[in-house]
XYZ file of C-alpha atoms in Angstrom:
241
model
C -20.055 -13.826 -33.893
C -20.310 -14.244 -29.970
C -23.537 -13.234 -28.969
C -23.703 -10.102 -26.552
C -26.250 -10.231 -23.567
C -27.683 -7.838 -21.379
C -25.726 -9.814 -17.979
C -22.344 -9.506 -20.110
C -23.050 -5.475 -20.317
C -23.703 -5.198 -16.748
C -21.233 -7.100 -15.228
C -18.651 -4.589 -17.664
C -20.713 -1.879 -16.451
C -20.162 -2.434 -12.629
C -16.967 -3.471 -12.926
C -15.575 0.424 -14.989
C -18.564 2.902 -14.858
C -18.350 3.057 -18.474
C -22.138 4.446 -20.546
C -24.009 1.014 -21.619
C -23.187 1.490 -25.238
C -19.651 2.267 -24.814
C -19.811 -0.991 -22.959
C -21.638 -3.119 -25.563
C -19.338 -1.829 -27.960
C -15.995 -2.820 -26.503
C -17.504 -6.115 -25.918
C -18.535 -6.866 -29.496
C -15.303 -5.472 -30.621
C -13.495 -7.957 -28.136
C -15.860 -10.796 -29.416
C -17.405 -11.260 -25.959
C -13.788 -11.322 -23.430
C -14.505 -9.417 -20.948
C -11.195 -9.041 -20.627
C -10.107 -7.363 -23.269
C -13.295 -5.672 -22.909
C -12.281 -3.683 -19.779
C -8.770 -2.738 -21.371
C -10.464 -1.269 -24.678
C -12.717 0.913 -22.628
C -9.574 2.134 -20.819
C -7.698 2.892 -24.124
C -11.184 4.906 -25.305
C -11.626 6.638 -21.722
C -8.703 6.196 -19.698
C -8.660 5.334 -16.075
C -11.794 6.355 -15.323
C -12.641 2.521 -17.146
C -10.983 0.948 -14.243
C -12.099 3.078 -11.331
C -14.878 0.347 -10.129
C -12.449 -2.411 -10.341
C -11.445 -2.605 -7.215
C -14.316 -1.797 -5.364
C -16.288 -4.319 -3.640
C -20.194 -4.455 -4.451
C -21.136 -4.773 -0.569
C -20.733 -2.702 2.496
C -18.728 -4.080 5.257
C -15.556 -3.122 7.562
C -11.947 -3.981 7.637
C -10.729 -5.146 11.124
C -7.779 -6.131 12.260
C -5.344 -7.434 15.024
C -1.689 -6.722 16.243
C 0.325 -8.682 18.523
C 1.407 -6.987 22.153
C 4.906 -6.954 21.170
C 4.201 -5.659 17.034
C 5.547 -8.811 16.060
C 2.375 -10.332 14.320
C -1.134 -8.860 12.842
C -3.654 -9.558 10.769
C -6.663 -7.603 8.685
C -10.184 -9.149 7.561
C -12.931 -8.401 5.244
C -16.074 -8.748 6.625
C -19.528 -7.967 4.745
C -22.932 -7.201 4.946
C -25.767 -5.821 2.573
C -25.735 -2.372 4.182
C -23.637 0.299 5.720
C -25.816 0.333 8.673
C -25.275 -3.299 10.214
C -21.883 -2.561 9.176
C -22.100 0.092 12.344
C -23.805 -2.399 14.099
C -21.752 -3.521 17.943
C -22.200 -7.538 17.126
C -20.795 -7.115 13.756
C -17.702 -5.484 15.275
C -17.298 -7.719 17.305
C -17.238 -10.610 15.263
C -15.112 -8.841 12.562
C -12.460 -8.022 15.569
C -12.581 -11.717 16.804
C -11.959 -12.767 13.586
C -9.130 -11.121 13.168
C -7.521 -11.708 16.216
C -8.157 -15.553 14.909
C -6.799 -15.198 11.969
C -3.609 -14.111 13.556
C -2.984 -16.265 16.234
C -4.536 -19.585 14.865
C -3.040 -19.253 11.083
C -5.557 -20.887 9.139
C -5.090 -21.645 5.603
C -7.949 -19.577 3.216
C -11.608 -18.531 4.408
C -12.960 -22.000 4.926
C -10.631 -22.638 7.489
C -10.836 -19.487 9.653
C -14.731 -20.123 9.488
C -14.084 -23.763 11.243
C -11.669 -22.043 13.950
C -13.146 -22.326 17.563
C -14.801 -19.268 19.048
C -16.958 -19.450 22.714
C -17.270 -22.836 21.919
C -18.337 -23.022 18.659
C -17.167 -22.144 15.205
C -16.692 -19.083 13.502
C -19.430 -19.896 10.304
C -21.754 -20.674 13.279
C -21.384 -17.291 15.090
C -21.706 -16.178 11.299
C -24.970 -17.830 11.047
C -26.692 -16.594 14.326
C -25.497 -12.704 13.858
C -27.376 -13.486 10.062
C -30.179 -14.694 12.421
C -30.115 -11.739 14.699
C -29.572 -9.186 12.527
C -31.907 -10.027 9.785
C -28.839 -9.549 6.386
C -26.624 -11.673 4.920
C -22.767 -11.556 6.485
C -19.994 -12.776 4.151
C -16.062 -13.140 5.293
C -14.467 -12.204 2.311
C -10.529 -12.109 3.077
C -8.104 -11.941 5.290
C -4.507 -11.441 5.493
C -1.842 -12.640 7.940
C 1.765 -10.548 8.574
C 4.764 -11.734 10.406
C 6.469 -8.781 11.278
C 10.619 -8.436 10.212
C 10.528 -5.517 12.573
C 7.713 -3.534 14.447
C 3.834 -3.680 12.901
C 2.172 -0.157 12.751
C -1.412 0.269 11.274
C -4.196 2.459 10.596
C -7.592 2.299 9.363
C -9.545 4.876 7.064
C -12.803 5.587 6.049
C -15.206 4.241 9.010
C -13.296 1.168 8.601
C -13.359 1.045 5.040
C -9.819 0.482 4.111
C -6.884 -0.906 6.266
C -3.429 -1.388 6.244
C -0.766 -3.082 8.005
C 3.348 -1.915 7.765
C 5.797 -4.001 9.084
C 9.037 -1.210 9.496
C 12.781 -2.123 10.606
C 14.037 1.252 11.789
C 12.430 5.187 12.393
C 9.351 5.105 15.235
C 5.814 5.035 16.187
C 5.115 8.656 14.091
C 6.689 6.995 10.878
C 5.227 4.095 11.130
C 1.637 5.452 11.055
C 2.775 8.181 8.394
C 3.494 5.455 6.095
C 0.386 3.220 7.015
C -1.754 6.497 5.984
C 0.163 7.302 3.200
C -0.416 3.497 1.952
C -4.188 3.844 2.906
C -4.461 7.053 0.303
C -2.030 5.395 -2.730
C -3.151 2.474 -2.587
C 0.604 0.786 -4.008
C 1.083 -2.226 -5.452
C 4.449 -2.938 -4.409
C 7.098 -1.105 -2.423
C 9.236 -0.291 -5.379
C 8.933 -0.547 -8.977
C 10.639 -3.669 -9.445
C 8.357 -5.295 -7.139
C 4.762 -4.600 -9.779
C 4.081 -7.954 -11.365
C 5.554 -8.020 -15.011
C 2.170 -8.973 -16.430
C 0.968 -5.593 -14.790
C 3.547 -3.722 -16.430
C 3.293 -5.457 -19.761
C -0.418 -4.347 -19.623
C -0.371 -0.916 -19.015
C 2.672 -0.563 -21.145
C 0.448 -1.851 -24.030
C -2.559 0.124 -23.404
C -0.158 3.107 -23.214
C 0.781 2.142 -26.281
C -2.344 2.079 -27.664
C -3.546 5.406 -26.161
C -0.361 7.197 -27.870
C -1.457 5.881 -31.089
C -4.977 6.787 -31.009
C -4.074 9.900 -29.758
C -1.363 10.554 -32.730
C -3.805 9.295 -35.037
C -6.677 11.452 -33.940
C -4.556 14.551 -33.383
C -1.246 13.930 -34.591
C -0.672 15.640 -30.910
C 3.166 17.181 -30.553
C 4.939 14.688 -27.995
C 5.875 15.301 -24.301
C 8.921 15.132 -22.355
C 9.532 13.236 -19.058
C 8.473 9.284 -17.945
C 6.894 6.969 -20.774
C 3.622 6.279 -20.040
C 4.041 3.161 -18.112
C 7.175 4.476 -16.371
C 4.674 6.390 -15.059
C 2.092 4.553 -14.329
C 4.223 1.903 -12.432
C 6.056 5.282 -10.298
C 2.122 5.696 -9.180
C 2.030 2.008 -7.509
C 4.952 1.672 -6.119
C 5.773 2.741 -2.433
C 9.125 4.042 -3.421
C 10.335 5.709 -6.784
């Protein structure tokens, strides 16, 4: 029998908001896989098991860079420990710069944005003397890079929390940033349904599955019209029904 630690509870906890011993218990019933951990606690308590999933355990800002003609962009994760450097003018600035270097110098992954040139340096060693400065560790933790097909509208939320990049062939400026807003609160995984990962799909479809049972089991509940479960679910990530 896998043995269950106190670090293996924790990291579950963070990662769905799930009660301790809810979490020690899907563990030991998923002999330690984390896993399989996270997807019994979201059969027992629904999506509420998943809410923390995404999040990231660090303060920080999304910035990002368009092109003068909306051609090209790009967005980057930058953190820090708190939400007040995250405020802070030099740590703007650096986020911004990155950003702008991540879309006109292209670089591969993380690494290689952090060895990009910047007032004669590199980008790890402005890094290093803003950690000096400021007195917190400062992390890069993404970026992305979009070539646009048509124009590139964006719009960031949440004092920079969350931001998003649409690249639209057609309509104008207004539609553009209704859609980049819309994104922003929905969150999508794809623009339409086809476009969710199968393995996504195949998931959720199994832990509705699951969920149906227990429910039918529990209180042999009378059934309800309209989308399966993961019909629904996918409807929910998609950008377009």
């Amino acid at each position: 029998m896998t043995a269950i630690t106190a670090s293996m509870v924790k990291e579950l906890r963070e990662k769905t908001d799930a009660p301790m011993m809810e979490c020690k218990k899907a563990l030991a019933e998923a002999a330690g896989d984390l896993a399989r951990a996270e997807e019994i606690l979201r059969v027992k308590l629904g999506n509420k098991a998943s809410k923390a999933a995404t999040r990231v355990a660090a303060e920080g800002v999304v910035a990002l860079w368009i092109a003068d003609d909306a051609k090209l962009g790009a967005l980057v994760e930058v953190n820090s420990e708190t939400d007040f450097v995250a405020r802070n003018d030099d740590f703007l600035a650096f986020a911004r710069t990155l950003a702008e270097r991540a879309g006109t110098q292209a670089p591969a992954d993380v690494d290689a944005l952090m060895q990009l040139s910047i007032d004669g340096g590199t980008a790890e060693q402005m890094r290093t003397a803003l950690v000096g400065r400021i007195g917190e560790n400062i992390t890069v933790r993404r970026f992305a890079r979009v070539q646009a097909k048509g124009r590139l509208a964006s719009y960031v939320h949440g004092g920079s929390k969350i931001g998003v990049l649409v690249d639209l062939v057609g309509g104008d400026d207004a539609l553009a940033r209704d859609l980049a807003m819309h994104i922003a609160a929905s969150k999508p995984k794809a623009l339409s349904r086809e476009g969710v990962p199968a393995a996504d799909v195949e998931r959720e479809r199994s832990i509705a599955q699951q969920k149906a049972d227990e429910e039918q089991a529990k209180a042999k509940a009378e059934g309800k019209s309209g989308k399966p479960p993961e019909r629904r679910w996918s409807t929910a990530r998609c950008r377009n029904t």
